[in-house]
Amino acid sequence: MTPTNSAEQALDEALALVSRTPEGGGTGGAGGGGGHRASGWQRARDTAARAGSGVRPRTHRVPLADALGEVLATPLDALTDLPSFDTSAMDGWAVAGPGPWSVRAGGGVLAGSERPEPLTDGEAVRIATGARIPADATAVIRTEQCREAGTQLFADRPVVTGQDIRPRGQECRSGDLLLPAGSLVTPAVLGLAAAAGYDELTTRPRPRVEILVLGDELLTAGRPHEGLVRDALSPMLGPWIDRLGAEVIGTRRLGDDPAGAAALLEAVTTSTADVLVTTGGTASGPVDHVHPVLRKAGAELLVDGVAVRPGHPMLLARTGSRGADENDANDANTVRHVVGLPGNPLAAVSGLLTLAEPLLRALAGRRRRPRYTAPVQGDVPGHPYDTRLVPVLLSDEHAVPLRYHGPAMLRGVAAADALAVVPPKGARSGQELEILDLPWASGGCFT
């Protein structure tokens, strides 16, 4: 295990002393200022996925190039046989009957050319890969497997009827189901759709996300100074959410003053986004106004705190009561979700992976990622009650924990492939831990 320095060890010890009440052991309402019940980490993820699945989906019809990364809203059925005619699988000679064969005078058969003349028994004609097979041809002989002698063609090995001919309908017949609804449109799917004759696809559009970065202490340029810190979340969250398959429609910074609270309330009630992602203001401090704003907006808190480190003050809320496709986006009854991330950078990453990713995948109609585990290299300290998410590098055999994993640190996750899910009380070296791939390490939204 990569050794933990003294500062990080002190952090782990401090975390053990400030545990929020785990799920099942606390009481109190949302936003009531401490003592409220935190959801278990897996339950919070399941809640986010169910919330997204419960929203009536929108659909649209778009050109192939615009469908990349979206999900098929209708099945992809074959519009024609593939291939739609018998074609040559190789460059060589189309022949009829047993050899040797007489070579047809003139040019050969090329891909895209008109229907060639039929072959007579004992005749051969040059043919290119992808070209239409002449009627009555019995096989294609590859160029390297035959030889010409004058006007005669001889095979260097036995010829099997049908060899190197791709028969019509080999891949599919017209009307066959190529892909079911719910399939992610990858580059390969675009190729298949084009081969099958599609110009447009009916898909579910990407969820729209607006990012609201809260706080008066944030600088947008230059070095930190005089109690001010750089805004590390605005540069990170947009690209990250984009890689999760969503469309970021805007990023705004709001202050901790009453004007900032008013702007947050307006966004929660009128934004055209499907999801608002906020950063900071989710705890119970004097300027943490996310909970009061959500109460004023009549939002339903689905998750109010998660038993995970870092990131336990995260939340998930829902406003509205009807499907987004039934109303104008500015209608107060349109379903809109709010993911409240903590203000510390790594804690915000924890919130993204815990709540935002399963919510956005479900809203987009995408299946949840398969869960998998890897053995950890070295012992990993745990929190007494909460799950921990620890940045790791993935080797051929192990998940290797990285240093610099405090709530305000990005140095560890910037070098990581994934986060390991460490259960309460920690893990022993070699123990299998669930692995959460980071989107750039796992291929982003096309896997």
GROMACS .gro file of C-alpha atoms in nm:
model
  447
    1MET     CA    1   0.000   0.000   0.000
    2THR     CA    2   0.117   0.351  -0.073
    3PRO     CA    3   0.200   0.490   0.273
    4THR     CA    4  -0.029   0.751   0.422
    5ASN     CA    5   0.147   1.061   0.548
    6SER     CA    6   0.093   1.198   0.896
    7ALA     CA    7  -0.146   1.470   0.783
    8GLU     CA    8  -0.370   1.220   0.609
    9GLN     CA    9  -0.359   0.988   0.909
   10ALA     CA   10  -0.470   1.277   1.127
   11LEU     CA   11  -0.753   1.344   0.882
   12ASP     CA   12  -0.869   0.982   0.903
   13GLU     CA   13  -0.868   1.002   1.281
   14ALA     CA   14  -1.063   1.326   1.272
   15LEU     CA   15  -1.322   1.176   1.041
   16ALA     CA   16  -1.376   0.894   1.287
   17LEU     CA   17  -1.469   1.149   1.553
   18VAL     CA   18  -1.724   1.343   1.349
   19SER     CA   19  -1.942   1.070   1.208
   20ARG     CA   20  -2.287   1.176   1.102
   21THR     CA   21  -2.556   0.946   1.234
   22PRO     CA   22  -2.571   0.643   0.999
   23GLU     CA   23  -2.897   0.544   0.835
   24GLY     CA   24  -3.134   0.385   1.075
   25GLY     CA   25  -2.981   0.554   1.380
   26GLY     CA   26  -3.100   0.913   1.362
   27THR     CA   27  -3.408   1.129   1.353
   28GLY     CA   28  -3.504   1.471   1.237
   29GLY     CA   29  -3.607   1.647   0.920
   30ALA     CA   30  -3.407   1.752   0.619
   31GLY     CA   31  -3.196   2.057   0.660
   32GLY     CA   32  -3.272   2.078   1.026
   33GLY     CA   33  -2.912   2.135   1.123
   34GLY     CA   34  -2.745   1.815   1.229
   35GLY     CA   35  -2.871   1.484   1.355
   36HIS     CA   36  -3.072   1.405   1.043
   37ARG     CA   37  -3.055   1.060   0.893
   38ALA     CA   38  -2.792   0.996   0.628
   39SER     CA   39  -2.866   0.742   0.357
   40GLY     CA   40  -2.638   0.445   0.315
   41TRP     CA   41  -2.409   0.486   0.017
   42GLN     CA   42  -2.557   0.210  -0.200
   43ARG     CA   43  -2.911   0.308  -0.107
   44ALA     CA   44  -2.840   0.667  -0.212
   45ARG     CA   45  -2.717   0.547  -0.552
   46ASP     CA   46  -3.024   0.327  -0.595
   47THR     CA   47  -3.250   0.619  -0.500
   48ALA     CA   48  -3.086   0.841  -0.762
   49ALA     CA   49  -3.127   0.575  -1.030
   50ARG     CA   50  -3.495   0.525  -0.945
   51ALA     CA   51  -3.554   0.901  -0.950
   52GLY     CA   52  -3.420   0.926  -1.303
   53SER     CA   53  -3.611   0.620  -1.421
   54GLY     CA   54  -3.936   0.766  -1.291
   55VAL     CA   55  -3.931   1.068  -1.524
   56ARG     CA   56  -4.133   1.034  -1.844
   57PRO     CA   57  -3.873   1.033  -2.124
   58ARG     CA   58  -3.855   1.281  -2.409
   59THR     CA   59  -3.769   1.165  -2.759
   60HIS     CA   60  -3.657   1.334  -3.077
   61ARG     CA   61  -3.556   1.238  -3.429
   62VAL     CA   62  -3.208   1.349  -3.528
   63PRO     CA   63  -2.955   1.295  -3.807
   64LEU     CA   64  -2.714   1.009  -3.745
   65ALA     CA   65  -2.423   1.232  -3.647
   66ASP     CA   66  -2.632   1.406  -3.380
   67ALA     CA   67  -2.740   1.078  -3.221
   68LEU     CA   68  -2.395   0.982  -3.094
   69GLY     CA   69  -2.400   0.918  -2.720
   70GLU     CA   70  -2.780   0.914  -2.696
   71VAL     CA   71  -3.003   0.611  -2.645
   72LEU     CA   72  -3.235   0.453  -2.900
   73ALA     CA   73  -3.598   0.533  -2.818
   74THR     CA   74  -3.725   0.279  -3.073
   75PRO     CA   75  -3.581  -0.050  -3.196
   76LEU     CA   76  -3.335  -0.044  -3.483
   77ASP     CA   77  -3.490  -0.273  -3.743
   78ALA     CA   78  -3.323  -0.371  -4.069
   79LEU     CA   79  -3.463  -0.171  -4.361
   80THR     CA   80  -3.311  -0.411  -4.614
   81ASP     CA   81  -3.121  -0.736  -4.641
   82LEU     CA   82  -2.753  -0.701  -4.551
   83PRO     CA   83  -2.580  -0.742  -4.781
   84SER     CA   84  -2.859  -0.652  -5.021
   85PHE     CA   85  -2.702  -0.863  -5.299
   86ASP     CA   86  -2.441  -1.136  -5.326
   87THR     CA   87  -2.100  -0.970  -5.301
   88SER     CA   88  -1.738  -1.071  -5.330
   89ALA     CA   89  -1.554  -1.098  -4.999
   90MET     CA   90  -1.211  -1.073  -5.168
   91ASP     CA   91  -1.024  -0.933  -5.464
   92GLY     CA   92  -0.984  -1.213  -5.714
   93TRP     CA   93  -1.183  -1.401  -5.977
   94ALA     CA   94  -1.550  -1.495  -5.994
   95VAL     CA   95  -1.574  -1.836  -6.159
   96ALA     CA   96  -1.853  -2.066  -6.279
   97GLY     CA   97  -1.822  -2.442  -6.256
   98PRO     CA   98  -1.502  -2.648  -6.228
   99GLY     CA   99  -1.170  -2.523  -6.364
  100PRO     CA  100  -0.964  -2.443  -6.547
  101TRP     CA  101  -1.162  -2.139  -6.662
  102SER     CA  102  -1.156  -1.918  -6.966
  103VAL     CA  103  -1.085  -1.554  -6.877
  104ARG     CA  104  -1.353  -1.315  -6.995
  105ALA     CA  105  -1.213  -1.042  -7.216
  106GLY     CA  106  -1.249  -0.678  -7.112
  107GLY     CA  107  -1.263  -0.517  -6.769
  108GLY     CA  108  -1.354  -0.682  -6.444
  109VAL     CA  109  -1.642  -0.628  -6.202
  110LEU     CA  110  -1.592  -0.336  -5.961
  111ALA     CA  111  -1.774  -0.237  -5.642
  112GLY     CA  112  -2.060  -0.001  -5.724
  113SER     CA  113  -2.077  -0.097  -6.091
  114GLU     CA  114  -2.395  -0.201  -6.269
  115ARG     CA  115  -2.519  -0.558  -6.264
  116PRO     CA  116  -2.255  -0.770  -6.443
  117GLU     CA  117  -2.329  -1.012  -6.722
  118PRO     CA  118  -2.392  -1.371  -6.608
  119LEU     CA  119  -2.105  -1.619  -6.629
  120THR     CA  120  -2.121  -1.925  -6.845
  121ASP     CA  121  -1.995  -2.260  -6.722
  122GLY     CA  122  -1.615  -2.264  -6.727
  123GLU     CA  123  -1.581  -1.882  -6.742
  124ALA     CA  124  -1.396  -1.644  -6.504
  125VAL     CA  125  -1.398  -1.268  -6.462
  126ARG     CA  126  -1.190  -1.040  -6.239
  127ILE     CA  127  -1.381  -0.906  -5.939
  128ALA     CA  128  -1.312  -0.655  -5.660
  129THR     CA  129  -1.402  -0.681  -5.293
  130GLY     CA  130  -1.761  -0.565  -5.241
  131ALA     CA  131  -1.857  -0.602  -5.606
  132ARG     CA  132  -2.182  -0.770  -5.711
  133ILE     CA  133  -2.140  -1.139  -5.792
  134PRO     CA  134  -2.234  -1.225  -6.153
  135ALA     CA  135  -2.530  -1.457  -6.194
  136ASP     CA  136  -2.438  -1.827  -6.212
  137ALA     CA  137  -2.098  -1.774  -6.046
  138THR     CA  138  -2.016  -2.060  -5.809
  139ALA     CA  139  -1.715  -1.923  -5.617
  140VAL     CA  140  -1.457  -1.647  -5.584
  141ILE     CA  141  -1.091  -1.741  -5.599
  142ARG     CA  142  -0.851  -1.504  -5.425
  143THR     CA  143  -0.585  -1.348  -5.644
  144GLU     CA  144  -0.305  -1.513  -5.446
  145GLN     CA  145  -0.463  -1.858  -5.484
  146CYS     CA  146  -0.470  -1.877  -5.864
  147ARG     CA  147  -0.260  -1.802  -6.175
  148GLU     CA  148  -0.323  -1.695  -6.531
  149ALA     CA  149  -0.173  -1.876  -6.830
  150GLY     CA  150  -0.270  -1.701  -7.151
  151THR     CA  151  -0.648  -1.687  -7.156
  152GLN     CA  152  -0.681  -1.964  -6.897
  153LEU     CA  153  -0.713  -1.938  -6.517
  154PHE     CA  154  -0.588  -2.219  -6.290
  155ALA     CA  155  -0.653  -2.261  -5.917
  156ASP     CA  156  -0.362  -2.351  -5.689
  157ARG     CA  157  -0.587  -2.533  -5.443
  158PRO     CA  158  -0.931  -2.698  -5.445
  159VAL     CA  159  -1.223  -2.461  -5.497
  160VAL     CA  160  -1.527  -2.496  -5.269
  161THR     CA  161  -1.865  -2.389  -5.399
  162GLY     CA  162  -1.964  -2.056  -5.241
  163GLN     CA  163  -1.619  -1.968  -5.109
  164ASP     CA  164  -1.547  -1.600  -5.051
  165ILE     CA  165  -1.901  -1.503  -5.152
  166ARG     CA  166  -2.105  -1.302  -4.903
  167PRO     CA  167  -2.461  -1.414  -4.979
  168ARG     CA  168  -2.751  -1.172  -4.972
  169GLY     CA  169  -2.896  -1.147  -4.618
  170GLN     CA  170  -2.593  -1.306  -4.451
  171GLU     CA  171  -2.595  -1.043  -4.174
  172CYS     CA  172  -2.969  -0.977  -4.156
  173ARG     CA  173  -3.294  -0.992  -4.344
  174SER     CA  174  -3.526  -0.695  -4.393
  175GLY     CA  175  -3.730  -0.645  -4.076
  176ASP     CA  176  -3.484  -0.821  -3.845
  177LEU     CA  177  -3.423  -0.657  -3.506
  178LEU     CA  178  -3.070  -0.519  -3.512
  179LEU     CA  179  -3.072  -0.346  -3.173
  180PRO     CA  180  -3.344  -0.301  -2.910
  181ALA     CA  181  -3.469   0.030  -2.776
  182GLY     CA  182  -3.246   0.143  -2.491
  183SER     CA  183  -2.922   0.071  -2.676
  184LEU     CA  184  -2.652   0.337  -2.650
  185VAL     CA  185  -2.565   0.495  -2.984
  186THR     CA  186  -2.193   0.435  -3.018
  187PRO     CA  187  -1.980   0.495  -3.328
  188ALA     CA  188  -2.034   0.129  -3.422
  189VAL     CA  189  -2.412   0.174  -3.393
  190LEU     CA  190  -2.392   0.473  -3.627
  191GLY     CA  191  -2.208   0.255  -3.878
  192LEU     CA  192  -2.467  -0.023  -3.847
  193ALA     CA  193  -2.755   0.222  -3.885
  194ALA     CA  194  -2.597   0.375  -4.194
  195ALA     CA  195  -2.532   0.030  -4.346
  196ALA     CA  196  -2.897  -0.057  -4.283
  197GLY     CA  197  -3.013   0.254  -4.469
  198TYR     CA  198  -3.096   0.496  -4.188
  199ASP     CA  199  -3.046   0.872  -4.225
  200GLU     CA  200  -3.203   0.961  -3.888
  201LEU     CA  201  -3.262   0.790  -3.555
  202THR     CA  202  -3.526   0.835  -3.286
  203THR     CA  203  -3.341   0.877  -2.958
  204ARG     CA  204  -3.373   1.009  -2.606
  205PRO     CA  205  -3.190   1.343  -2.585
  206ARG     CA  206  -2.917   1.398  -2.334
  207PRO     CA  207  -3.037   1.530  -1.999
  208ARG     CA  208  -2.987   1.906  -1.972
  209VAL     CA  209  -2.776   2.016  -1.675
  210GLU     CA  210  -2.716   2.362  -1.531
  211ILE     CA  211  -2.428   2.403  -1.285
  212LEU     CA  212  -2.451   2.657  -1.003
  213VAL     CA  213  -2.130   2.719  -0.810
  214LEU     CA  214  -2.205   2.881  -0.474
  215GLY     CA  215  -1.968   3.083  -0.258
  216ASP     CA  216  -1.814   3.426  -0.203
  217GLU     CA  217  -1.464   3.290  -0.145
  218LEU     CA  218  -1.398   3.176  -0.503
  219LEU     CA  219  -1.151   3.332  -0.746
  220THR     CA  220  -1.181   3.281  -1.120
  221ALA     CA  221  -0.820   3.369  -1.201
  222GLY     CA  222  -0.483   3.401  -1.038
  223ARG     CA  223  -0.337   3.253  -0.724
  224PRO     CA  224  -0.523   3.203  -0.396
  225HIS     CA  225  -0.469   3.490  -0.155
  226GLU     CA  226  -0.612   3.665   0.152
  227GLY     CA  227  -0.863   3.392   0.239
  228LEU     CA  228  -0.980   3.347  -0.119
  229VAL     CA  229  -0.938   3.021  -0.311
  230ARG     CA  230  -0.953   2.932  -0.677
  231ASP     CA  231  -1.278   2.793  -0.812
  232ALA     CA  232  -1.166   2.437  -0.893
  233LEU     CA  233  -1.519   2.310  -0.955
  234SER     CA  234  -1.632   2.517  -1.255
  235PRO     CA  235  -1.346   2.394  -1.479
  236MET     CA  236  -1.402   2.036  -1.364
  237LEU     CA  237  -1.775   1.979  -1.341
  238GLY     CA  238  -1.879   2.077  -1.693
  239PRO     CA  239  -1.644   1.841  -1.878
  240TRP     CA  240  -1.705   1.567  -1.621
  241ILE     CA  241  -2.084   1.587  -1.658
  242ASP     CA  242  -2.047   1.599  -2.034
  243ARG     CA  243  -1.853   1.273  -2.018
  244LEU     CA  244  -2.139   1.123  -1.820
  245GLY     CA  245  -2.360   1.172  -2.126
  246ALA     CA  246  -2.542   1.492  -2.029
  247GLU     CA  247  -2.561   1.833  -2.198
  248VAL     CA  248  -2.435   2.120  -1.985
  249ILE     CA  249  -2.643   2.424  -2.079
  250GLY     CA  250  -2.465   2.669  -1.851
  251THR     CA  251  -2.242   2.729  -1.550
  252ARG     CA  252  -2.309   3.020  -1.315
  253ARG     CA  253  -2.153   3.146  -0.993
  254LEU     CA  254  -2.383   3.266  -0.717
  255GLY     CA  255  -2.289   3.451  -0.401
  256ASP     CA  256  -2.372   3.360  -0.044
  257ASP     CA  257  -2.580   3.675   0.000
  258PRO     CA  258  -2.960   3.713  -0.026
  259ALA     CA  259  -2.927   3.791  -0.397
  260GLY     CA  260  -2.750   3.459  -0.446
  261ALA     CA  261  -3.024   3.278  -0.255
  262ALA     CA  262  -3.289   3.450  -0.469
  263ALA     CA  263  -3.107   3.350  -0.787
  264LEU     CA  264  -3.085   2.992  -0.663
  265LEU     CA  265  -3.458   2.986  -0.590
  266GLU     CA  266  -3.534   3.121  -0.938
  267ALA     CA  267  -3.315   2.850  -1.094
  268VAL     CA  268  -3.474   2.573  -0.888
  269THR     CA  269  -3.822   2.682  -0.996
  270THR     CA  270  -3.772   2.801  -1.356
  271SER     CA  271  -3.453   2.657  -1.506
  272THR     CA  272  -3.487   2.487  -1.844
  273ALA     CA  273  -3.248   2.218  -1.721
  274ASP     CA  274  -3.357   1.868  -1.623
  275VAL     CA  275  -3.100   1.868  -1.344
  276LEU     CA  276  -2.946   2.148  -1.140
  277VAL     CA  277  -2.607   2.065  -0.994
  278THR     CA  278  -2.508   2.296  -0.709
  279THR     CA  279  -2.179   2.309  -0.523
  280GLY     CA  280  -2.146   2.416  -0.162
  281GLY     CA  281  -2.414   2.535   0.074
  282THR     CA  282  -2.552   2.188   0.154
  283ALA     CA  283  -2.454   2.178   0.523
  284SER     CA  284  -2.600   2.385   0.806
  285GLY     CA  285  -2.367   2.683   0.825
  286PRO     CA  286  -2.478   3.047   0.848
  287VAL     CA  287  -2.462   3.100   0.469
  288ASP     CA  288  -2.559   2.748   0.358
  289HIS     CA  289  -2.891   2.832   0.196
  290VAL     CA  290  -2.955   2.528  -0.028
  291HIS     CA  291  -3.187   2.360   0.223
  292PRO     CA  292  -3.392   2.677   0.292
  293VAL     CA  293  -3.426   2.744  -0.081
  294LEU     CA  294  -3.542   2.388  -0.147
  295ARG     CA  295  -3.800   2.415   0.131
  296LYS     CA  296  -3.928   2.743  -0.011
  297ALA     CA  297  -3.954   2.585  -0.356
  298GLY     CA  298  -4.157   2.296  -0.215
  299ALA     CA  299  -3.893   2.044  -0.322
  300GLU     CA  300  -3.904   1.684  -0.208
  301LEU     CA  301  -3.575   1.570  -0.053
  302LEU     CA  302  -3.500   1.221  -0.180
  303VAL     CA  303  -3.153   1.200  -0.025
  304ASP     CA  304  -3.039   1.433   0.251
  305GLY     CA  305  -2.688   1.333   0.345
  306VAL     CA  306  -2.504   1.013   0.258
  307ALA     CA  307  -2.295   0.797   0.488
  308VAL     CA  308  -1.984   0.834   0.272
  309ARG     CA  309  -1.647   1.006   0.314
  310PRO     CA  310  -1.571   1.244   0.163
  311GLY     CA  311  -1.897   1.407   0.063
  312HIS     CA  312  -2.150   1.322   0.331
  313PRO     CA  313  -2.348   1.656   0.310
  314MET     CA  314  -2.460   1.582  -0.051
  315LEU     CA  315  -2.831   1.582  -0.134
  316LEU     CA  316  -3.083   1.496  -0.405
  317ALA     CA  317  -3.415   1.677  -0.437
  318ARG     CA  318  -3.704   1.679  -0.681
  319THR     CA  319  -3.948   1.951  -0.781
  320GLY     CA  320  -4.258   1.923  -0.998
  321SER     CA  321  -4.500   1.639  -1.046
  322ARG     CA  322  -4.539   1.560  -1.416
  323GLY     CA  323  -4.319   1.431  -1.696
  324ALA     CA  324  -4.099   1.685  -1.871
  325ASP     CA  325  -4.244   1.605  -2.212
  326GLU     CA  326  -4.593   1.707  -2.102
  327ASN     CA  327  -4.509   2.066  -2.014
  328ASP     CA  328  -4.304   2.360  -2.116
  329ALA     CA  329  -3.966   2.352  -1.944
  330ASN     CA  330  -4.056   2.665  -1.747
  331ASP     CA  331  -4.377   2.514  -1.608
  332ALA     CA  332  -4.354   2.487  -1.230
  333ASN     CA  333  -4.491   2.132  -1.251
  334THR     CA  334  -4.213   2.005  -1.477
  335VAL     CA  335  -4.005   1.744  -1.300
  336ARG     CA  336  -3.664   1.887  -1.219
  337HIS     CA  337  -3.394   1.737  -0.999
  338VAL     CA  338  -3.136   1.912  -0.785
  339VAL     CA  339  -2.808   1.741  -0.699
  340GLY     CA  340  -2.640   1.931  -0.417
  341LEU     CA  341  -2.268   1.865  -0.405
  342PRO     CA  342  -2.041   1.966  -0.116
  343GLY     CA  343  -1.807   2.256  -0.182
  344ASN     CA  344  -1.481   2.068  -0.121
  345PRO     CA  345  -1.347   1.940  -0.455
  346LEU     CA  346  -1.298   1.569  -0.379
  347ALA     CA  347  -1.621   1.567  -0.180
  348ALA     CA  348  -1.791   1.707  -0.491
  349VAL     CA  349  -1.640   1.424  -0.697
  350SER     CA  350  -1.784   1.179  -0.445
  351GLY     CA  351  -2.125   1.338  -0.495
  352LEU     CA  352  -2.095   1.317  -0.871
  353LEU     CA  353  -2.028   0.944  -0.859
  354THR     CA  354  -2.279   0.874  -0.584
  355LEU     CA  355  -2.582   1.075  -0.700
  356ALA     CA  356  -2.526   1.255  -1.030
  357GLU     CA  357  -2.400   0.963  -1.238
  358PRO     CA  358  -2.683   0.716  -1.161
  359LEU     CA  359  -2.942   0.993  -1.194
  360LEU     CA  360  -2.812   1.113  -1.530
  361ARG     CA  361  -2.771   0.762  -1.670
  362ALA     CA  362  -3.132   0.683  -1.580
  363LEU     CA  363  -3.263   1.011  -1.724
  364ALA     CA  364  -3.078   0.933  -2.047
  365GLY     CA  365  -3.225   0.584  -2.058
  366ARG     CA  366  -2.884   0.419  -2.020
  367ARG     CA  367  -2.829   0.101  -1.825
  368ARG     CA  368  -2.636   0.116  -1.502
  369ARG     CA  369  -2.271   0.024  -1.527
  370PRO     CA  370  -2.194  -0.336  -1.437
  371ARG     CA  371  -2.044  -0.360  -1.091
  372TYR     CA  372  -1.703  -0.515  -1.057
  373THR     CA  373  -1.434  -0.556  -0.794
  374ALA     CA  374  -1.056  -0.565  -0.771
  375PRO     CA  375  -0.822  -0.668  -0.489
  376VAL     CA  376  -0.670  -0.376  -0.305
  377GLN     CA  377  -0.294  -0.353  -0.256
  378GLY     CA  378  -0.225  -0.286   0.110
  379ASP     CA  379  -0.452  -0.220   0.405
  380VAL     CA  380  -0.692   0.073   0.368
  381PRO     CA  381  -0.817   0.257   0.681
  382GLY     CA  382  -1.191   0.289   0.713
  383HIS     CA  383  -1.443   0.515   0.881
  384PRO     CA  384  -1.622   0.355   1.180
  385TYR     CA  385  -1.967   0.385   1.021
  386ASP     CA  386  -1.943   0.529   0.670
  387THR     CA  387  -1.826   0.411   0.332
  388ARG     CA  388  -1.506   0.571   0.201
  389LEU     CA  389  -1.427   0.647  -0.163
  390VAL     CA  390  -1.051   0.635  -0.219
  391PRO     CA  391  -0.868   0.725  -0.546
  392VAL     CA  392  -0.680   0.426  -0.689
  393LEU     CA  393  -0.460   0.333  -0.981
  394LEU     CA  394  -0.555   0.007  -1.150
  395SER     CA  395  -0.272  -0.232  -1.230
  396ASP     CA  396  -0.304  -0.571  -1.397
  397GLU     CA  397  -0.358  -0.730  -1.057
  398HIS     CA  398  -0.451  -0.468  -0.796
  399ALA     CA  399  -0.619  -0.142  -0.711
  400VAL     CA  400  -0.340   0.071  -0.566
  401PRO     CA  401  -0.459   0.344  -0.325
  402LEU     CA  402  -0.321   0.692  -0.382
  403ARG     CA  403  -0.227   0.961  -0.134
  404TYR     CA  404  -0.383   1.307  -0.115
  405HIS     CA  405  -0.741   1.196  -0.073
  406GLY     CA  406  -0.867   1.457   0.172
  407PRO     CA  407  -1.205   1.622   0.098
  408ALA     CA  408  -1.042   1.941  -0.037
  409MET     CA  409  -0.773   1.763  -0.241
  410LEU     CA  410  -0.772   1.686  -0.612
  411ARG     CA  411  -0.413   1.568  -0.642
  412GLY     CA  412  -0.503   1.204  -0.581
  413VAL     CA  413  -0.806   1.179  -0.808
  414ALA     CA  414  -0.623   1.367  -1.087
  415ALA     CA  415  -0.376   1.078  -1.102
  416ALA     CA  416  -0.636   0.804  -1.052
  417ASP     CA  417  -0.814   0.559  -1.281
  418ALA     CA  418  -1.100   0.496  -1.040
  419LEU     CA  419  -1.229   0.523  -0.686
  420ALA     CA  420  -1.237   0.218  -0.462
  421VAL     CA  421  -1.539   0.169  -0.236
  422VAL     CA  422  -1.401   0.100   0.112
  423PRO     CA  423  -1.654  -0.042   0.359
  424PRO     CA  424  -1.687   0.084   0.718
  425LYS     CA  425  -1.392  -0.014   0.936
  426GLY     CA  426  -1.163  -0.047   0.632
  427ALA     CA  427  -1.023  -0.323   0.413
  428ARG     CA  428  -0.734  -0.564   0.440
  429SER     CA  429  -0.470  -0.608   0.172
  430GLY     CA  430  -0.602  -0.836  -0.101
  431GLN     CA  431  -0.967  -0.776  -0.014
  432GLU     CA  432  -1.197  -0.734  -0.316
  433LEU     CA  433  -1.338  -0.382  -0.331
  434GLU     CA  434  -1.599  -0.239  -0.566
  435ILE     CA  435  -1.440  -0.011  -0.826
  436LEU     CA  436  -1.597   0.306  -0.970
  437ASP     CA  437  -1.428   0.387  -1.300
  438LEU     CA  438  -1.360   0.752  -1.372
  439PRO     CA  439  -1.518   0.853  -1.704
  440TRP     CA  440  -1.193   0.936  -1.884
  441ALA     CA  441  -1.038   0.604  -1.779
  442SER     CA  442  -1.341   0.399  -1.886
  443GLY     CA  443  -1.407   0.554  -2.226
  444GLY     CA  444  -1.661   0.818  -2.125
  445CYS     CA  445  -2.020   0.797  -2.241
  446PHE     CA  446  -1.962   0.553  -2.528
  447THR     CA  447  -1.900   0.242  -2.316
   0.00000   0.00000   0.00000
